[in-house]
Tab-separated table of C-alpha atoms and ligand atoms in Angstrom:
chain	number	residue	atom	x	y	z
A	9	UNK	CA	-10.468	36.871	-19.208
A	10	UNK	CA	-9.100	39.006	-16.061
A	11	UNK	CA	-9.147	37.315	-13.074
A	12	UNK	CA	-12.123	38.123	-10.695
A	13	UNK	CA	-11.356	39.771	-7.095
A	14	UNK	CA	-13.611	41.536	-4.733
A	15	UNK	CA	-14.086	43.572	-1.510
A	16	UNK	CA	-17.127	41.732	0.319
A	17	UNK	CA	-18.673	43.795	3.188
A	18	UNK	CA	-22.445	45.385	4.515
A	19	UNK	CA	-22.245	48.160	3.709
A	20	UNK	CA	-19.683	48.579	0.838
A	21	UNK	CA	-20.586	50.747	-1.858
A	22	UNK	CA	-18.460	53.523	0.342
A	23	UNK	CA	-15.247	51.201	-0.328
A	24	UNK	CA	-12.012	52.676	-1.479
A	25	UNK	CA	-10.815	49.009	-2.431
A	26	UNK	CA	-11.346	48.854	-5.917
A	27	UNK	CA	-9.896	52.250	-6.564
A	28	UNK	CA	-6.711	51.498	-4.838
A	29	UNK	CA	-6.643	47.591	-6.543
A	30	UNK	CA	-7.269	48.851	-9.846
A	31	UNK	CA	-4.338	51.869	-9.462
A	32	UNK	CA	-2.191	48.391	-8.437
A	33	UNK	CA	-3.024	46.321	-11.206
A	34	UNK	CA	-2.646	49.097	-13.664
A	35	UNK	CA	0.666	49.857	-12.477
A	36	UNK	CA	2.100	46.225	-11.908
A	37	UNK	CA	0.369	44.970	-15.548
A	38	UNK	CA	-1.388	42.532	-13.567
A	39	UNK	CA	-4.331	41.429	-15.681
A	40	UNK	CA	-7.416	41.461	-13.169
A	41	UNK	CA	-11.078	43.026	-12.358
A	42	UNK	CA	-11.817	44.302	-8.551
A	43	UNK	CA	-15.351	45.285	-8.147
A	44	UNK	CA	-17.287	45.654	-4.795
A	45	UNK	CA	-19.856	42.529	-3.374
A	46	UNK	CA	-22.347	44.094	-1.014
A	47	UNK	CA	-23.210	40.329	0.750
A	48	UNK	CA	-26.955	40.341	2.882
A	49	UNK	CA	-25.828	40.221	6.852
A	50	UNK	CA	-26.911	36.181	7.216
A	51	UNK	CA	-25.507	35.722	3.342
A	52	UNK	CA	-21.579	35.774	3.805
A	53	UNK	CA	-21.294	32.148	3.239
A	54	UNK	CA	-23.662	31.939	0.331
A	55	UNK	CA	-22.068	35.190	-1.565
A	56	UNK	CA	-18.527	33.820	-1.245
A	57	UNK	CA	-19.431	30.287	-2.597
A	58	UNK	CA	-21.694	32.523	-5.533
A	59	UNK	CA	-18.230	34.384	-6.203
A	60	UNK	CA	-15.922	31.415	-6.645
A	61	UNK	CA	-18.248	29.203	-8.771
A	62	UNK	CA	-18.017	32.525	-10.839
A	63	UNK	CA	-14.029	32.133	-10.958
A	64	UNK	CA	-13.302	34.500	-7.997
A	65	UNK	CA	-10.123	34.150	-7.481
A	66	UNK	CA	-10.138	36.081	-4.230
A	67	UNK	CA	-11.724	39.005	-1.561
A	68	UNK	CA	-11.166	41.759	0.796
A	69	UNK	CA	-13.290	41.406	3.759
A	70	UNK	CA	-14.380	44.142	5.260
A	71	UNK	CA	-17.517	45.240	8.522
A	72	UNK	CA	-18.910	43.259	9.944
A	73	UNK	CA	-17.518	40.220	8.225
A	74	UNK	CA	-13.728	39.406	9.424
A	75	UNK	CA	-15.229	36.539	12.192
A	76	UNK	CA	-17.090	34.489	9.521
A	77	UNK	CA	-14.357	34.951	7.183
A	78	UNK	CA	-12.041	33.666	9.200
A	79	UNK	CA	-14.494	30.697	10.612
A	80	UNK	CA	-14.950	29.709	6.480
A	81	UNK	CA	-10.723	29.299	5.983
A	82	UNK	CA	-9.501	25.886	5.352
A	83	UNK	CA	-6.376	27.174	5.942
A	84	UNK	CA	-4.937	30.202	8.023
A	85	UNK	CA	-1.795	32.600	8.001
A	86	UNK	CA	-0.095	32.490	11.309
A	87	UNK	CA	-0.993	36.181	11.845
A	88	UNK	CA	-4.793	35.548	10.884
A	89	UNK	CA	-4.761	32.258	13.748
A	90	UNK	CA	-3.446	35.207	16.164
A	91	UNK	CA	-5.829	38.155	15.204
A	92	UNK	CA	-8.467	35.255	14.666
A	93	UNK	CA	-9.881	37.861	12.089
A	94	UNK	CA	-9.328	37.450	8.312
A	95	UNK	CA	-9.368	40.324	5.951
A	96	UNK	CA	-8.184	38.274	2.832
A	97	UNK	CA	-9.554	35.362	1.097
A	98	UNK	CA	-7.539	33.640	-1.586
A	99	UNK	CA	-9.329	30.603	-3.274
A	100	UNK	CA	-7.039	28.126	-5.132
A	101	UNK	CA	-9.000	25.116	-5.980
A	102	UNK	CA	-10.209	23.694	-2.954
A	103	UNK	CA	-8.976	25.357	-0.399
A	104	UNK	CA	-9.956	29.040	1.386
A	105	UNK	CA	-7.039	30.977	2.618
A	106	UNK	CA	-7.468	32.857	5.017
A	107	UNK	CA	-4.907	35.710	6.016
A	108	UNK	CA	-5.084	39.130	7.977
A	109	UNK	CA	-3.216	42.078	6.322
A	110	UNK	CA	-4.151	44.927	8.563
A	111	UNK	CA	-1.741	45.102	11.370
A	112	UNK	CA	1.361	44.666	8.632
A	113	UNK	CA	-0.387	47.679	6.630
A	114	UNK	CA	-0.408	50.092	9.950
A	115	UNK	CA	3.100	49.045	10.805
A	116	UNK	CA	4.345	49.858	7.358
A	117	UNK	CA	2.634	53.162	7.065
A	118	UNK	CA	4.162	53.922	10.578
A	119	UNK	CA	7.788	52.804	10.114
A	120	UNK	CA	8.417	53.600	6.281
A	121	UNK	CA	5.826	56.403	5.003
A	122	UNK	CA	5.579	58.108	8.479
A	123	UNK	CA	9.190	56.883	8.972
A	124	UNK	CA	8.707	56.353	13.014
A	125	UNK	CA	10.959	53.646	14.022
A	126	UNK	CA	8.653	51.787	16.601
A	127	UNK	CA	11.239	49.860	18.543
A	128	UNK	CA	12.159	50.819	22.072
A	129	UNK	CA	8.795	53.107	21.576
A	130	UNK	CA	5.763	52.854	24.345
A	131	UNK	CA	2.762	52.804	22.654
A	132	UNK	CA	-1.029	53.843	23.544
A	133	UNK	CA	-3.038	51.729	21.285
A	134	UNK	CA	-6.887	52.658	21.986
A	135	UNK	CA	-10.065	50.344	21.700
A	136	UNK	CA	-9.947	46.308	22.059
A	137	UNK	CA	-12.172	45.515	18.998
A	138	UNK	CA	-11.317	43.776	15.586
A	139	UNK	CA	-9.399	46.675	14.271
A	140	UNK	CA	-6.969	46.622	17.370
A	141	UNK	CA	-6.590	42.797	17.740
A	142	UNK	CA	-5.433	42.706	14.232
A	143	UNK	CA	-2.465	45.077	14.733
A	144	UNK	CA	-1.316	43.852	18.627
A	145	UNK	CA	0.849	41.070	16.818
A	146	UNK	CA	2.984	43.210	14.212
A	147	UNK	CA	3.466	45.780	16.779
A	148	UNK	CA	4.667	43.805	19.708
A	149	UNK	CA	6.816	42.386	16.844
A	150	UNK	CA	8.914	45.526	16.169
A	151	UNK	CA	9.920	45.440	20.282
A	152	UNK	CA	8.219	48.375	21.167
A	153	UNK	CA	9.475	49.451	25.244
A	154	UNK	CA	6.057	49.582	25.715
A	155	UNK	CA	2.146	48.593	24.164
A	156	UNK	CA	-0.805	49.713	26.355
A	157	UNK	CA	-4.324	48.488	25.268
A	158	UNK	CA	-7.124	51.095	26.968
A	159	UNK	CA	-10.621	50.346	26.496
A	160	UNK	CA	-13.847	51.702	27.663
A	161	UNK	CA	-14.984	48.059	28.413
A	162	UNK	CA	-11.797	47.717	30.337
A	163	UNK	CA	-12.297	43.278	30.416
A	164	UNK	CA	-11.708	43.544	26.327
A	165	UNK	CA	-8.715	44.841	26.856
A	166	UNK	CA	-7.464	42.595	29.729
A	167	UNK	CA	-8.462	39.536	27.386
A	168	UNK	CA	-6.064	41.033	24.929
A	169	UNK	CA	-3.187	41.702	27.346
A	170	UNK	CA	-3.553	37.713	28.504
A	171	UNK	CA	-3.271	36.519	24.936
A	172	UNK	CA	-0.955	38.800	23.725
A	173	UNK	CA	1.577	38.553	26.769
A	174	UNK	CA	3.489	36.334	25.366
A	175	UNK	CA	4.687	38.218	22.079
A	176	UNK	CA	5.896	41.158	24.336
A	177	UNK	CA	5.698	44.163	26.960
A	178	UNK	CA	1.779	45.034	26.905
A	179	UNK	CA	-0.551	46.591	29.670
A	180	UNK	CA	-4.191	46.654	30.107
A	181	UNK	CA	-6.097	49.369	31.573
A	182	UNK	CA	-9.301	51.612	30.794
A	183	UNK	CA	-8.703	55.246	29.544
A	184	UNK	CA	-8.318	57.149	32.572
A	185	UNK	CA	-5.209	54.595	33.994
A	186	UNK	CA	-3.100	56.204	31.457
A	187	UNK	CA	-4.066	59.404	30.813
A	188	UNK	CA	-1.377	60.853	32.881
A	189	UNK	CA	1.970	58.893	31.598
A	190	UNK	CA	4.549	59.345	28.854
A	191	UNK	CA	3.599	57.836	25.630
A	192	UNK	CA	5.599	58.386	21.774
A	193	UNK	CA	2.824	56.881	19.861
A	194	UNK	CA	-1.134	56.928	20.351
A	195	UNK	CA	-3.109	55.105	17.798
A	196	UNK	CA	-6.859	55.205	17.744
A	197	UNK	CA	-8.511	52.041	17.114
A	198	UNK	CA	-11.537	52.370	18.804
A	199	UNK	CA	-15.112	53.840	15.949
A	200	UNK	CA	-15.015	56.782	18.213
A	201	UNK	CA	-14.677	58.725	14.848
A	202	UNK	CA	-16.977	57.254	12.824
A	203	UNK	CA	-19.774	58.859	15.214
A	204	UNK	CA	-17.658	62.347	15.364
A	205	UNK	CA	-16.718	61.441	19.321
A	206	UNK	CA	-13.476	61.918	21.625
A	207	UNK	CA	-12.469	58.368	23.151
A	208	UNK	CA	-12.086	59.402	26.813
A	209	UNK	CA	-8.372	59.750	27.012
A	210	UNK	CA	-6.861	62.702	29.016
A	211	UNK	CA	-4.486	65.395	27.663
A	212	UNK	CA	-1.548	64.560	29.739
A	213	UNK	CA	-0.617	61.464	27.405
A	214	UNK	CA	-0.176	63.527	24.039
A	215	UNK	CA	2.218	65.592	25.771
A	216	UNK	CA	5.203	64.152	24.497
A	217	UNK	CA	3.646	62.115	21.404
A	218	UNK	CA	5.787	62.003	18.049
A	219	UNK	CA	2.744	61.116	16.588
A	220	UNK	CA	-1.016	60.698	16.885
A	221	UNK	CA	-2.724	58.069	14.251
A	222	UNK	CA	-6.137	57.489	13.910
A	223	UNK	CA	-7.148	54.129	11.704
A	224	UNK	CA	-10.236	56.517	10.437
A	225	UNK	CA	-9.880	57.687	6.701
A	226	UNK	CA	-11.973	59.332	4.436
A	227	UNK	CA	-11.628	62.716	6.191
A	228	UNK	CA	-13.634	66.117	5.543
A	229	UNK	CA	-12.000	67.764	8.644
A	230	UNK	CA	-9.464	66.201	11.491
A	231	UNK	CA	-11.500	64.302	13.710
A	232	UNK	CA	-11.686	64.916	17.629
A	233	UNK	CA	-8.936	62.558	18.493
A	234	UNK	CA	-6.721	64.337	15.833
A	235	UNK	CA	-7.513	67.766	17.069
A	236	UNK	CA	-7.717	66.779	20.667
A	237	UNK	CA	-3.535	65.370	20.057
A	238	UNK	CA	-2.824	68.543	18.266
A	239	UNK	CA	-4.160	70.762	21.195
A	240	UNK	CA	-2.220	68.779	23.573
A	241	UNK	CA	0.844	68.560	22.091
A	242	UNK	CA	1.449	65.719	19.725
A	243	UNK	CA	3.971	66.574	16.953
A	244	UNK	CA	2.412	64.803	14.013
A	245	UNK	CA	-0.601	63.516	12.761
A	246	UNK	CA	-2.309	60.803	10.499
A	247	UNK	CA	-5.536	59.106	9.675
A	248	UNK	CA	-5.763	55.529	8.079
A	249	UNK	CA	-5.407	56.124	4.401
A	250	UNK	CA	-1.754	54.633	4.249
A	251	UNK	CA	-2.835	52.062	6.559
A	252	UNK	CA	-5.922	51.346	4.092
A	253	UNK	CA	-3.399	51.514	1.207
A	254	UNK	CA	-0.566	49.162	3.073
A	255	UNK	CA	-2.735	46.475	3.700
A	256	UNK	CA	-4.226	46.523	0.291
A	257	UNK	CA	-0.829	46.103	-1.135
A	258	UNK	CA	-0.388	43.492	1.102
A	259	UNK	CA	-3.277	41.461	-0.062
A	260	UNK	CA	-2.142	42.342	-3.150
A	261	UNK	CA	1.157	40.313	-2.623
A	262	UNK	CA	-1.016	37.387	-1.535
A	263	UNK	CA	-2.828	37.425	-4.862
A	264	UNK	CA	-0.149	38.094	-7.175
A	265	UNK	CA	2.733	37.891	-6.165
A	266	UNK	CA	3.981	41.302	-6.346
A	267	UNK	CA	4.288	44.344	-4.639
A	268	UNK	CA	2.491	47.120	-6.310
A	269	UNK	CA	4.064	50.985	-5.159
A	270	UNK	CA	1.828	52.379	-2.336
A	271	UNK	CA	3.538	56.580	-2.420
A	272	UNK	CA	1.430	57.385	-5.408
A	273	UNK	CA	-1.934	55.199	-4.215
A	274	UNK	CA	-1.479	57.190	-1.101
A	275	UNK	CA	-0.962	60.134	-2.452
A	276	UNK	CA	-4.201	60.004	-5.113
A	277	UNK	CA	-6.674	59.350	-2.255
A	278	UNK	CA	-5.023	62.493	-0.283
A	279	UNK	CA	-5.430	64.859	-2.691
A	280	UNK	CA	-9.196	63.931	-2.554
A	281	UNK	CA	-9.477	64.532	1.329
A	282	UNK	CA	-10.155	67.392	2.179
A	283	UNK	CA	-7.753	68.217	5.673
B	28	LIG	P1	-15.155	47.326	16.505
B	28	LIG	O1	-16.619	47.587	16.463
B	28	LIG	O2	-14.673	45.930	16.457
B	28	LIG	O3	-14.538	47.960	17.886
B	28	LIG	C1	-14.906	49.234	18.292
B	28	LIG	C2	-13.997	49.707	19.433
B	28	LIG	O4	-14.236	51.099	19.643
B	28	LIG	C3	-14.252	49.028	20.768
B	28	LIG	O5	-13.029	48.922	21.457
B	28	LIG	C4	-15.214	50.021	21.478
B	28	LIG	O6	-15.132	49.962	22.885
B	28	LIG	C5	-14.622	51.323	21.015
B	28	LIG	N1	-15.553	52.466	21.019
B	28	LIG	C6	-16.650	52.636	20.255
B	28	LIG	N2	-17.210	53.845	20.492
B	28	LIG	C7	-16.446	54.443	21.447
B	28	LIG	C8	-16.505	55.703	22.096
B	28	LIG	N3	-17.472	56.581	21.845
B	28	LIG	N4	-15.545	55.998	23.013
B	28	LIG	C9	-14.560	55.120	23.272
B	28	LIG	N5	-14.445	53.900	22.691
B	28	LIG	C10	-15.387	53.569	21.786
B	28	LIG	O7	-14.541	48.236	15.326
B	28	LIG	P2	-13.169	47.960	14.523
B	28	LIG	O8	-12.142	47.600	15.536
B	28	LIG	O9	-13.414	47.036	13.392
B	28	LIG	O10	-12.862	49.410	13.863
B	28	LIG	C11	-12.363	50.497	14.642
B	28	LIG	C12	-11.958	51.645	13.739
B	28	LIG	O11	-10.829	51.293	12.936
B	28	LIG	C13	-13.045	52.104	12.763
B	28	LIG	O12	-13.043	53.529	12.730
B	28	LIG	C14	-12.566	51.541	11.427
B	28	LIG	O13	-13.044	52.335	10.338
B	28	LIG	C15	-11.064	51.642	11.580
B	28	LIG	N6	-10.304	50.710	10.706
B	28	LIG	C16	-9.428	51.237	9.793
B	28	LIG	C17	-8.674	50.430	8.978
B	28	LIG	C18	-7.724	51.044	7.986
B	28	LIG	O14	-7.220	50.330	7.100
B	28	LIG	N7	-7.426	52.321	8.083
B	28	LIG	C19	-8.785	48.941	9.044
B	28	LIG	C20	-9.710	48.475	10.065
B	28	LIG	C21	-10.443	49.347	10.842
B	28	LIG	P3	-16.032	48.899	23.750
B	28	LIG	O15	-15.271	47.613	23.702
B	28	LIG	O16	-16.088	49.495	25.099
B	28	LIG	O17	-17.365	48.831	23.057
């Protein structure tokens, strides 16, 4: 029998999980099944316990799950405890790990399939929600010059800047406080995207970008961050498929053990976008 693994989430049927795990699995020989668990919102609990008693052997959490995930851990990766946001589940016997892979997928698809060195960098890292509290960790931890958190709800972002001070250089602000400065990298981690919106940044920060990334994938056309950079000046672009693929493989390493080959995972999903 394979063993069982899942991405849980409401909705999920949209999920590029069990493509990408299955590509893995086929390629490292690892002898497993990845399907997709649509869980009722009220039913996380009940649809993880359902999933081990069936010998799950472990899950991908996805919206709007991450909190309760990481509330139902026995036992937490450093990085999870920080992000307080789990986006892996690995069940071995008694015990729930929990771990969050996200911020080490972005940082990977940045530094080695972008190949943008983030050290001595300043990034603009937009929004203050799950998504961007997940990645504040593994970026400070490259010693960037510089990591700005804007929000539109400028108090999220100040809460992040207070826990986060610690791990490095990072600034607080809402959108407008740093329009106007210098910045190499500008992620997007606010759901501006998902409803085909701008987040209210100003022009004057793309001017010198090396890159603009936003964690949106499944593309039909750039989105209006991406165009918005490009207009203004920002040298390259990317949206969140090697992120989505990099954190994957991550989990993947949890699970297993080994490190499946991300290029040609990345590379299948392109090919079906459509920019
Ligand atoms: P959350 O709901 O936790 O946070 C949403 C954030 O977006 C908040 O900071 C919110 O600001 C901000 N926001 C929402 N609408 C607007 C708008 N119109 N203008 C400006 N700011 C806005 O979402 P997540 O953090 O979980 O997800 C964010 C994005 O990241 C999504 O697009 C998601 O698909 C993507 N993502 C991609 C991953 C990948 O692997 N590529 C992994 C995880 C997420 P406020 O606080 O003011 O409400």
């Amino acid at each position: 029998m394979p063993d069982l693994y899942a991405v849980i989430g409401n909705p999920v049927s949209h999920s590029k999980s069990p493509l990408i795990h299955s590509a893995f699995a086929q390629q490292t020989q690892q002898s497993m099944q990845y399907t997709a668990l649509l869980a009722p919102i009220g039913g996380f609990k009940m649809t993880v316990e359902n999933f081990r008693q069936q010998g799950g052997k472990g899950l991908n959490v996805t919206v709007p799950f991450k909190l309760e995930a990481f509330q139902l851990s026995t036992r937490l990766t450093e990085r999870a405890t920080i992000a307080q946001a789990v986006n892996t589940l690995k069940f071995d016997d008694d015990e729930i790990l929990g771990d969050n892979t996200d911020g080490a997928g972005l940082v990977c698809d940045i530094e080695l399939n972008l190949s943008i060195p983030i050290a001595a960098k300043r990034i603009l890292l937009l929004g203050a929600g799950g998504a961007a509290r997940g990645v504040i960790l593994p970026l400070l931890q490259k010693h960037p010059a510089l990591l700005a958190v804007a929000n539109r709800t400028i108090s999220k972002a100040k809460m992040l800047q207070e826990q986060f001070m610690m791990y490095g250089n990072i600034a607080a602000g809402d959108f407008s406080q740093f329009s106007k400065e210098k910045f190499d990298i500008i992620i997007n981690a606010t759901s501006a995207s998902l409803h085909n919106e701008l987040p209210g940044i100003g022009p004057g920060a793309f001017k010198h970008a090396e890159l603009a990334y936003d964690m949106m994938y499944n593309l039909d056309a750039y989105t209006p961050f991406l165009k918005f950079a490009q207009q203004h000046g920002a040298r390259q672009l990317a949206d969140g498929i090697g992120m989505l693929v990099e954190q994957a493989a991550e989990s993947f390493f949890v699970w297993r053990h080994v490190k499946p080959q991300t290029k040609p995972v990345i590379a299948m999903l392109k090919s079906a976008n459509k920019i």
